Backbone as a ProteinNet text record, in pm:
[ID]
protein_1_A
[PRIMARY]
MDETAFVYRREQRGSLTVDKKEKGKKQSKQRITVCLATNADGTDRLPLHFIRKSKVPISLRNRDVLAEIGATYTNTAKAWMKTVKYCEWLLELNERMRQEGRHILLLVDNVSSHDDDPVQLSNVVIHKLPPNTTAALQPMDQRIIKSLKDEYKEKKEDAKLDMFYSGVAYKSVDIFSAMKWLSEGWGDISTKTIRNCWCHTGTVSKMDMGYLLN
[TERTIARY]
12146.1	12279.1	12304.4	12360.2	12391.6	12513.6	12573.5	12690.7	12665.2	12727.8	12717.9	12850.8	12885.4	13006.6	12971.6	13059.8	13029.8	13150.9	13132.2	13238.4	13225.3	13301.9	13278.4	13329.5	13412.7	13463.5	13389.6	13292.7	13219	13142.3	13151.9	13083.7	12949.6	12850.9	12720.7	12722.8	12641	12628.9	12567.7	12628.4	12577	12611.6	12698.9	12737	12831.6	12839.2	12925.6	13071.7	13148.7	13291.9	13362.8	13450	13519.2	13614.9	13692.7	13791.1	13731.5	13717	13656.2	13735.7	13864.7	13947.7	13902.8	13841	13797.9	13689.3	13610.1	13496.8	13539.6	13658.9	13704.5	13772.4	13789.2	13859.3	13767.4	13827.4	13751.2	13703.4	13589.2	13534.7	13623.9	13643.3	13723.3	13651.5	13728.8	13673.1	13711.9	13755.9	13790.7	13667.4	13677.6	13561.6	13583.9	13474.6	13474.5	13350.6	13364.2	13248.2	13187.8	13056.5	12985	12892.8	12906.1	12820.1	12723.6	12596.5	12498.1	12394.4	12347.1	12247.3	12163.2	12035	11943.8	11829.4	11769	11651.6	11531.4	11419.9	11305.9	11239.3	11244.7	11178.1	11274.4	11400.2	11495.6	11548.6	11523.3	11566.8	11705	11757	11888.9	11972.1	12042.2	12124.5	12268.8	12322.3	12460.6	12554.2	12669.7	12767.1	12802.2	12811.8	12852.8	12991.4	13011	13139.6	13197.8	13315.9	13376.4	13493	13505.6	13615.6	13683.3	13814.5	13892.2	14024.3	14101.4	14226.8	14334	14349.1	14457	14430.9	14533.7	14519.4	14495.2	14573.3	14554.9	14568.9	14458.9	14465.2	14519.1	14580.6	14641.7	14542.8	14421.1	14324.1	14271.9	14305.4	14261.9	14372.3	14491.3	14603.2	14580.2	14609.1	14594	14449.4	14354.4	14213.2	14147	14051.6	13968.7	13835.5	13823.2	13706.3	13576.3	13576	13454.3	13414.2	13511.1	13481.5	13441.9	13506.1	13484	13359.1	13333	13218.6	13125.1	13152	13063.2	13061.1	13178.4	13187.5	13308	13317.8	13433.7	13495.5	13623.1	13697	13789.6	13799.3	13895.9	13938.9	14027.8	14075.8	14089.2	14074.3	14100.7	14171	14227.1	14306.9	14228.6	14099.9	14019	13903.9	13908.3	13804.8	13666.8	13663.9	13538.2	13530.6	13409.6	13393.4	13450.3	13530.1	13584.5	13532.7	13533.7	13480	13545.9	13677.8	13748	13702.9	13681.3	13634.9	13489.1	13410.8	13270.5	13260.2	13342.9	13341.8	13387.2	13485.8	13530.7	13417	13344.8	13231.4	13123.3	13094.6	12993.5	13030.5	13156.1	13200.4	13187.4	13217.9	13202.6	13055.4	12969.6	12826	12774.1	12816.8	12773.5	12815.6	12936.8	12985.3	12903	12868.4	12784.2	12648.7	12588	12457.8	12467.6	12578	12598.4	12606	12682.1	12696.8	12564.8	12480.7	12352.6	12240.4	12274.4	12174.2	12065.4	12102.4	12005	12035.8	11931	11944.7	11875.9	11943.8	11888.1	11895	11807.5	11809.8	11867.7	11970.7	12037.9	12013	11950.9	11926.6	12044.7	12099.2	12211.8	12189	12257.2	12248.5	12321	12277.4	12337.8	12453.3	12566.6	12685.9	12803.1	12905.2	13016.6	13089.9	13096.8	13169.1	13096	12965.9	12886.2	12886.4	13003.9	13019.7	13049.9	12952.1	12968.6	13008.5	13039	13078.9	13199.3	13297.3	13415.7	13390.1	13272.1	13249.7	13131.1	13136.6	13026	12964.6	12835.8	12766.2	12662.7	12663.8	12570.7	12446.3	12459	12348.9	12300.6	12356.4	12315.5	12282.8	12161.2	12120	12121.5	12190.7	12202.8	12096.3	12029.1	11936.7	11975.5	12013.7	12052.2	11929.7	11915.3	11805.2	11825.1	11717.3	11731	11807.7	11878.2	11953.6	11863.6	11918.6	11850.2	11722.4	11716	11597.5	11631.7	11758.4	11802.5	11718.6	11693.7	11620.7	11480.4	11422.4	11285.5	11276.7	11371.9	11359.9	11457.8	11561.3	11659.2	11609.3	11572.2	11520.2	11614.1	11744.9	11840.7	11835.1	11796	11793.1	11665.1	11569.4	11444.6	11465	11507.9	11537.2	11637.1	11674.1	11762.4	11900.2	11958.7	12090.5	12083.3	11979.2	11963.8	11950.2	11874.7	11858	11991.3	12073.8	12205.7	12291.3	12291.2	12371	12318.4	12187.1	12128.5	12169.2	12168.3	12209.9	12355.7	12439	12581.3	12598.9	12530	12542	12503.6	12398.3	12352.9	12456.9	12514.8	12614.8	12742.5	12776.2	12894.9	12875.9	12759.6	12732.6	12727.6	12672.9	12670.4	12812.6	12900.8	13040.4	13109.3	13080.1	13139.6	13091.7	12964.4	12911.6	12979.3	12995.8	13063	13204.8	13274.7	13410.9	13411	13314.2	13303.8	13285.1	13189.6	13161.4	13270	13351.8	13464.3	13590.8	13582	13697.9	13802.1	13760.7	13853.7	13840.1	13951.3	13948.9	13901.1	13814.5	13761.5	13865	13881.7	13971.4	13890.9	13947.8	13878.5	13854.5	13750.3	13708.6	13806.2	13849.9	13934	13844.1	13899.9	13820.3	13755.2	13821	13761.1	13635.5	13642.1	13524.5	13410.6	13443.5	13340.5	13273.5	13353.4	13299.1	13215.7	13259.6	13187.8	13050.5	13047.4	12920.2	12826.1	12879.9	12796.4	12740.1	12822.3	12776.9	12669.4	12687.9	12586.5	12457.8	12473.3	12357	12282.4	12355.7	12296.2	12202.9	12244.4	12160.6	12043.7	12053.7	11949.2	11837.5	11857.2	11749.7	11632.8	11514.4	11399.5	11362.9	11313.7	11268.4	11151.2	11073.7	10960.6	11009.3	11118	11174.2	11218.2	11288.1	11336.8	11221	11120.9	11006.2	10933.9	10915	10845.9	10922.6	11055.5	11137.6	11124.7	11122.9	11105.8	10967.5	10865.1	10728.7	10712.7	10781	10770	10818.8	10916	10968.8	10875.6	10786.1	10699.6	10764.8	10889.7	10960.3	10890.6	10843.7	10767	10637.8	10524.7	10396.9	10368.2	10274.6	10237.4	10179.1	10112.2	10056.8	10169.7	10270.8	10386.4	10457.5	10470.8	10539.1	10463.4	10330.7	10250.6	10271.5	10286.3	10312.5	10449.3	10550	10684.5	10687.3	10610.3	10612	10532	10442.1	10358.2	10393.7
12541.3	12585.5	12723.3	12811.1	12944.9	12997.2	13100.2	13162.5	13310.7	13366.7	13510	13562.5	13681.7	13746.7	13817.6	13808.4	13865.6	13941.1	14071.4	14153.9	14142	14053.6	14013.5	14111.7	14207.9	14304.6	14438.1	14450.3	14575.9	14603.3	14726.8	14765.2	14830.2	14802.4	14863.3	15007.2	15089.3	15226.3	15225.9	15300.3	15307	15187.7	15099.6	14982.4	15023.1	14940.4	14967.9	14956.5	15060.8	15059.3	15107.6	15024.1	15060.3	15175.9	15169.3	15271.7	15372.4	15497.8	15598.4	15622.1	15594.4	15614.1	15523.3	15410.9	15316.3	15375.6	15470.9	15524.8	15605.1	15659	15740	15662.3	15534.8	15452.2	15411.1	15385	15337.1	15194.8	15162.7	15028.9	14924.8	14814.3	14705.8	14642	14597.5	14529.3	14381.4	14330.3	14188.9	14104.3	14020.4	13947.4	13796.3	13727	13581.2	13539.2	13433.2	13379.6	13267.8	13272.6	13172.4	13094.2	12962.9	12875.4	12804.4	12810.1	12749.5	12671.2	12565.1	12479.7	12411.9	12402.1	12334.2	12272.8	12170.3	12112.8	12204.7	12171.8	12262.2	12285.6	12188.3	12208.6	12251.7	12273.1	12327.4	12228.5	12099.8	11999.6	11942.1	11970.5	11917.8	12030.9	12102.9	12214.9	12167.3	12175.7	12133.6	12228.2	12178.4	12266.4	12383.5	12502.5	12617.1	12589.9	12634	12616.3	12755	12781.1	12913.8	12915.5	13026.8	13043.5	13177.8	13172.2	13294.5	13281.8	13390.2	13388.9	13303.4	13319	13251.5	13101.5	13022.2	12877.2	12835.7	12891.9	12863	12994.5	13066.3	13189.7	13162.7	13263.4	13247.1	13190.3	13242.2	13197.8	13056.6	12997.4	12860.2	12757.5	12803.1	12710.3	12616.1	12490.2	12386.8	12372.3	12402.7	12386.9	12290.3	12214	12127.6	12199.7	12274.5	12359.6	12279.9	12164.6	12083.8	12034.2	11987.7	11934.4	12045.1	12161.2	12268.1	12350.2	12382.6	12469.3	12412.2	12289.9	12226.7	12293.9	12337.5	12405.1	12352.4	12390.4	12353.4	12479.6	12470.6	12588.4	12551.6	12641.5	12626.7	12765.7	12771.6	12902.9	12908.6	13028.9	13057.3	13192.2	13224	13345.9	13472.6	13475.5	13595.4	13570.7	13457.4	13421.5	13404.5	13374.4	13342.7	13191.9	13144.8	13004.9	12983.1	12879.7	12840.1	12700.1	12666.4	12537.4	12419.8	12424.4	12313.2	12297.1	12407.5	12400.7	12356	12400.7	12359.8	12208.8	12156.1	12012.1	11932.7	11984	11918.5	11913.3	12024.7	12031.1	11931.8	11925	11831.5	11686.8	11652.5	11515	11477.3	11570.7	11544.3	11526.7	11610.6	11598.1	11465.2	11428.8	11302.9	11182.9	11188.4	11078.6	11067.2	11181.7	11179.1	11117.1	11157.8	11102.7	10952.7	10911.9	10769.6	10688.2	10738.9	10668.1	10661.5	10764.2	10768.2	10701.1	10653.8	10587.7	10681.4	10803.5	10904.1	10954.2	11000.5	11065	11201	11305.8	11439.9	11517.5	11618.7	11714.9	11844.4	11896.7	12017.6	12132	12239.9	12358.9	12453.9	12498.2	12592	12701	12813.4	12922.6	12885.8	12944.9	12919.1	13016.2	12987.4	13071.2	12984.4	13049.1	12975.2	12884.3	12924.3	12842.5	12712.8	12708.2	12588.4	12492.8	12453.9	12358.7	12221.4	12132.6	12000.3	11893.7	11933.6	11836.6	11750.5	11808.1	11727.2	11613.4	11610.5	11509	11419.4	11296.2	11203	11181.3	11207.9	11199.8	11088.4	11006	10893.1	10923.5	11014.1	11037.2	11181.7	11266.6	11407	11443.1	11491.8	11540.9	11693.1	11755.3	11900.5	11960.1	12062.4	12138.4	12285.5	12342.2	12483.5	12570.2	12675.2	12767.5	12840.2	12877.3	12950.8	13081.2	13129.3	13255.1	13370.4	13457	13578.6	13551.7	13437.1	13406.7	13387.4	13408.9	13382.8	13458	13585.9	13668.7	13615.5	13549.5	13500.8	13354.7	13272.8	13128.2	13066.9	13139.4	13084.5	13105.9	12998.2	13012.5	13088.9	13069	13135.3	13286.8	13334.4	13477.5	13544.7	13467.7	13527.9	13599.6	13522.4	13584.8	13503.6	13387.8	13300.7	13363.3	13414.3	13477.8	13601.1	13681.9	13800.6	13761	13655.3	13608.7	13564.3	13498.8	13455.3	13575.4	13678.1	13797.2	13871.5	13872.1	13934.8	13859.6	13726.6	13645.2	13673.6	13687.5	13716.5	13850	13952.8	14085.6	14081.6	14007	13996.9	13927.8	13820.7	13747.5	13829.2	13904.6	13989.8	14099.5	14163.1	14267.8	14210	14090	14024.7	14000.6	13957.8	13932.9	14062.1	14170.4	14299.8	14349.1	14324.5	14362.8	14283.5	14154.5	14070.3	14120.4	14158.4	14210.1	14343.2	14426.6	14557.5	14542.8	14458.3	14440.9	14361.8	14291.7	14218.8	14303.1	14424.3	14512.6	14474.8	14399.7	14357.1	14450.2	14499.9	14590.9	14518	14583.3	14522.5	14527.9	14414.8	14407.4	14363.3	14383	14342.9	14191.9	14150.3	14010.4	13924.2	13814.1	13720.6	13623.9	13557	13474.2	13356.2	13300.3	13188.2	13232.8	13348.2	13399.4	13426.2	13485.1	13513.5	13384.8	13283.6	13155.8	13089.7	13103.1	13044.6	13110.2	13243.3	13314	13286.5	13278.2	13246.5	13104.7	13010.6	12872.1	12860.6	12931.6	12931.8	12996	13105.7	13173.5	13087.5	13007.5	12916.2	12818.2	12771.8	12678.8	12745.8	12878.3	12951.3	13003.5	13001.7	13045	12947.9	13000.2	12913.3	12830.5	12711.3	12627	12693.6	12771.4	12842.3	12939.4	13011.6	13106	13033	12921.6	12845.1	12791.1	12736.4	12681.3	12790.6	12906.1	13016.6	13064	13064.4	13108.8	13013	12885.1	12786.7	12800.5	12816.1	12829.2	12958.2	13063.5	13193.4	13186.6	13102.3	13090.5	13011.1	12934.1	12848	12715.3	12697.9	12571.4	12457.8	12490.2	12395.6	12465.1	12403.6	12463.7	12439.7	12514.7	12495.3	12355.6	12305.3	12170	12067.4	12088.2	11998.2	12003.4	12125.1	12140.9	12067.2	12076.4	12004.7	11855	11806.1	11663.2	11625.3	11711.7	11683.8	11677.4	11764.8	11772.9	11660.9	11601	11496.2	11358.8
-6923.1	-6883.2	-6944.3	-6862.5	-6911.5	-6837.8	-6893.5	-6831.8	-6811.6	-6709.9	-6686.1	-6634.8	-6677.2	-6626.7	-6496.8	-6399.4	-6268.3	-6214.8	-6188.5	-6130.3	-5978.7	-5920.4	-5781.5	-5676.8	-5716.5	-5618.9	-5622.6	-5708	-5719	-5590.4	-5542.8	-5419.6	-5451.7	-5368.3	-5385.4	-5336	-5395.3	-5347.4	-5208.2	-5118.7	-4982.7	-4897.4	-4947.9	-4868.7	-4757.7	-4656.5	-4542.5	-4583.3	-4556.8	-4583	-4458.3	-4405.3	-4282.7	-4305.7	-4411.7	-4441.8	-4539.5	-4498.3	-4584.2	-4711.8	-4708.5	-4827.3	-4941.8	-4907	-5009.6	-5098.3	-5042.2	-5115.5	-5237.6	-5235.8	-5346.9	-5456.9	-5436.6	-5534.5	-5649.6	-5765.1	-5878.8	-5852.2	-5909.9	-5892.2	-5960.3	-5891.8	-5947.6	-6066.4	-6163.5	-6279.7	-6281.7	-6165.3	-6155.7	-6187	-6287.4	-6337.7	-6334	-6311.8	-6318.7	-6396.7	-6476	-6546.8	-6463.4	-6447.5	-6368.5	-6461.1	-6460.3	-6540.7	-6446.5	-6478.4	-6389.5	-6469.2	-6408.6	-6473.5	-6366.7	-6394.1	-6301.9	-6381.1	-6324.1	-6389	-6368.1	-6431.7	-6435.9	-6301	-6210.6	-6081.5	-5970.8	-6005.6	-5908.3	-5807.4	-5829.6	-5731.7	-5761.6	-5879.7	-5917.2	-5978.2	-5892.4	-5937.3	-5950	-6068.3	-6088.1	-6014.5	-5970.8	-5905.1	-5996.8	-5940.1	-6020.7	-6078.2	-6200.3	-6268	-6292.8	-6236	-6243.9	-6342	-6413.8	-6509.1	-6483.4	-6468.2	-6448.4	-6524.2	-6528	-6603.8	-6537.1	-6407	-6335.4	-6322.8	-6348.4	-6336.9	-6192.8	-6100.3	-5957.8	-5880.4	-5858.7	-5780.4	-5640.7	-5580.7	-5448.5	-5347.7	-5346.6	-5245.9	-5270.3	-5385.7	-5413.8	-5396.8	-5366.1	-5350.8	-5232.2	-5253.5	-5149.9	-5102.9	-5191.7	-5158.3	-5255.9	-5203.7	-5286.5	-5303.2	-5411.4	-5431.6	-5431.6	-5497.7	-5504.2	-5366.4	-5288	-5154.9	-5057.5	-5067.7	-4970.5	-4997.7	-5123.6	-5152.5	-5259	-5303.4	-5400.1	-5535.4	-5582.9	-5712.2	-5788.7	-5915.6	-5996.9	-6055.4	-6089.5	-6136.1	-6251	-6347.2	-6455.3	-6500	-6597.5	-6642.3	-6793.8	-6847.4	-6988.7	-6994.7	-7108.3	-7122.3	-7089.9	-7125.7	-7101.6	-7004.8	-6936.9	-6838.2	-6901.7	-7033.1	-7099.3	-7123.7	-7147.8	-7185.4	-7325.2	-7341.1	-7469.8	-7503.7	-7631.5	-7674.7	-7603.4	-7589.2	-7524.9	-7380.1	-7308.7	-7169.9	-7163.2	-7258.5	-7266.1	-7286	-7374	-7400.1	-7277.8	-7206.8	-7083.7	-6982.8	-6970.5	-6877.3	-6918.8	-7048.4	-7098.7	-7069.5	-7089.8	-7066	-6918.9	-6829.9	-6686.6	-6651.3	-6709.4	-6685.4	-6739.6	-6858.1	-6918.5	-6833.6	-6780.2	-6696.3	-6568.5	-6511.8	-6391.5	-6422.8	-6533	-6571.1	-6600.8	-6662.8	-6692.8	-6564.9	-6467.8	-6340.9	-6265	-6281.4	-6211.2	-6291	-6411.5	-6493.9	-6543.1	-6573.2	-6615	-6755.8	-6824.5	-6954.5	-6945.2	-6988.2	-6973.5	-7105	-7114	-7223.8	-7168.2	-7232.3	-7185.6	-7282.7	-7233.8	-7315.2	-7302.2	-7414.8	-7412.7	-7516.5	-7498.8	-7595.1	-7724.3	-7832.5	-7963.1	-7985.8	-7923.5	-7935.7	-7980.9	-8034.8	-8095	-7997.1	-7870.5	-7772.3	-7739.3	-7767.1	-7738.2	-7857.1	-7899.1	-8009.4	-7950.7	-7957.5	-7897	-7998.6	-8122.1	-8224.8	-8185.1	-8111.3	-8076.9	-7978.7	-7915.3	-7812.4	-7847.5	-7797.6	-7812.4	-7674.8	-7665	-7536.7	-7540.8	-7438.5	-7432.6	-7350.9	-7254.1	-7160.7	-7156.2	-7240.8	-7247	-7391.4	-7413	-7544.8	-7540.6	-7635.3	-7639.3	-7730.6	-7682.2	-7767	-7758.7	-7872.1	-7875.6	-7903.9	-7825.3	-7846.9	-7979.5	-8048.7	-8174.8	-8153	-8254.2	-8240.2	-8196.2	-8112.3	-8066.7	-7987.1	-7921	-7839.2	-7692.4	-7657.7	-7520.5	-7418.3	-7444	-7347.5	-7321.6	-7421.1	-7407.3	-7365.8	-7410.6	-7391.2	-7291.4	-7254.1	-7160	-7016.5	-6945.8	-6809	-6715.9	-6732.7	-6644.7	-6658.6	-6776.8	-6802.7	-6754.7	-6708.6	-6661.8	-6528.3	-6428.9	-6299.7	-6217.5	-6265.8	-6188.3	-6170.4	-6278.7	-6268.3	-6178.8	-6195.2	-6110.4	-5964	-5937.4	-5799.5	-5740.9	-5822.3	-5776	-5737.9	-5821.3	-5793.1	-5670.8	-5652.6	-5533.5	-5407.3	-5414.9	-5300.4	-5265.7	-5367.5	-5346.1	-5274.7	-5322	-5261.1	-5113.4	-5083.3	-4944.4	-4856.9	-4906.2	-4827.7	-4811.8	-4912.9	-4905.8	-4801.2	-4800	-4701.5	-4560.1	-4545.9	-4414.2	-4364.3	-4453.3	-4415.3	-4374.3	-4444.5	-4411.8	-4275.8	-4246.1	-4115	-4004	-4026	-3926.7	-3901.1	-4006.9	-3992.7	-3918.2	-3948.7	-3883.7	-3732.9	-3693.4	-3550.9	-3478.8	-3556.1	-3496.3	-3492	-3545.4	-3546.4	-3648.7	-3750.9	-3855.3	-3975.3	-4025.6	-4139.6	-4264.9	-4339.7	-4461.9	-4573.8	-4641.1	-4755.5	-4877.7	-4993.9	-5115.5	-5115.6	-5183	-5183.5	-5263.7	-5204.2	-5279.4	-5355.6	-5452.9	-5542.4	-5470	-5369.1	-5296.8	-5223.8	-5156.1	-5085.3	-5182.9	-5298	-5397.9	-5445.4	-5472.7	-5517.6	-5408.3	-5285	-5171.4	-5155.5	-5160.2	-5144.7	-5261	-5380.6	-5496.1	-5486.3	-5442	-5428	-5320.7	-5210.2	-5105.2	-5156.6	-5230.4	-5286.3	-5386.6	-5462.8	-5559.5	-5489.8	-5374.5	-5299.5	-5230.4	-5209.2	-5137	-5226.7	-5357.4	-5446.9	-5431.8	-5414.7	-5389.4	-5512.7	-5487.2	-5598	-5669.9	-5596.6	-5657.8	-5764.1	-5734.2	-5830.7	-5956.9	-5938.9	-6054.2	-6137.4	-6071.8	-6144.6	-6223	-6159.1	-6226.1	-6349.2	-6339.1	-6452.9	-6570.9	-6541.8	-6649.4	-6712.6	-6630.4	-6682.6	-6762.7	-6719.3	-6786.2	-6930.6	-6958.4	-7094.8	-7185.8	-7126.2	-7205.2	-7238.5	-7197	-7220.2	-7146.6	-7027.1	-6946.3	-6906.7	-6932.1	-6894.9	-6747.2	-6692.7	-6552.9	-6532.4	-6634.7	-6625.5	-6620.9	-6706.3	-6705.2	-6571.2	-6516.3	-6388.6	-6278.8	-6281.8	-6183.7	-6193.7	-6317.1	-6338.5	-6282.8	-6305.5	-6256.1	-6103.8	-6040.6	-5894.8	-5829.9	-5905.2	-5848.2	-5904.3
[MASK]
++++++++++++++++++++++++++++++++++++++++++++++++++++++++++++++++++++++++++++++++++++++++++++++++++++++++++++++++++++++++++++++++++++++++++++++++++++++++++++++++++++++++++++++++++++++++++++++++++++++++++++++++++++++

C-alpha cells in the first residue's frame, strides 16, 4: 500500500485546449491524495482510496462513489493521509478479509501517519519497510504509480478530444471525473507491469511469482 499526491487539473504541454485563453493561465495546484494497494500478481487490486480537503465536493453530492466508480473517498484538513484515516482504512480492509476468510501481509512505508497501534487486526498483518528504503523496496514506487498517472493523462486527453469534436467547450476537471479516470486507469494497468514491479524490488522473486501464478 502506498500513497501519492496528484495534481489532477494540471495540463500537459502541447495538450489540446479549445480556448486559447486557457494557455496563458497558471497551472492549477488542486491536489488529491491517492492510496493504492495490490497483491503481487496484480489480480487483487483494492479500490483506490481518495483523500481531499472538502468533505463532500460539489461533483460528489448525491453520488455513491463506491458503486459508480469502485473507489472510496474521505477528507482531511490538508488532503494528506492522517493516522485516524489510515486506521479507518485498515479496519475496512480487515473486515473485508475476515468476511472472505483470508489473511494477508500488507507492506507500508515507515511514516508517522502509518501508526496502526490504535487498531487490532485479525486478518491483516502489517509490515513497515525500513526507513529510507521506499524508493528501492516499495513496489508501487517502481512504476505502478507512474503507470497510473500515465493512464489518467491518456483518459483525460481522450475526454478533451471527445468534447472538442462534439463542440463542447472544455472546462477544468472536476473531482468526480478525476477519480473516475484514475479508477479506470487503475484497472487498465497490466498485470505484467505490476508483477515486474514487485519482482524488481526483490520482495518477490521470479521463482516465487511463477509459483503464485501456477
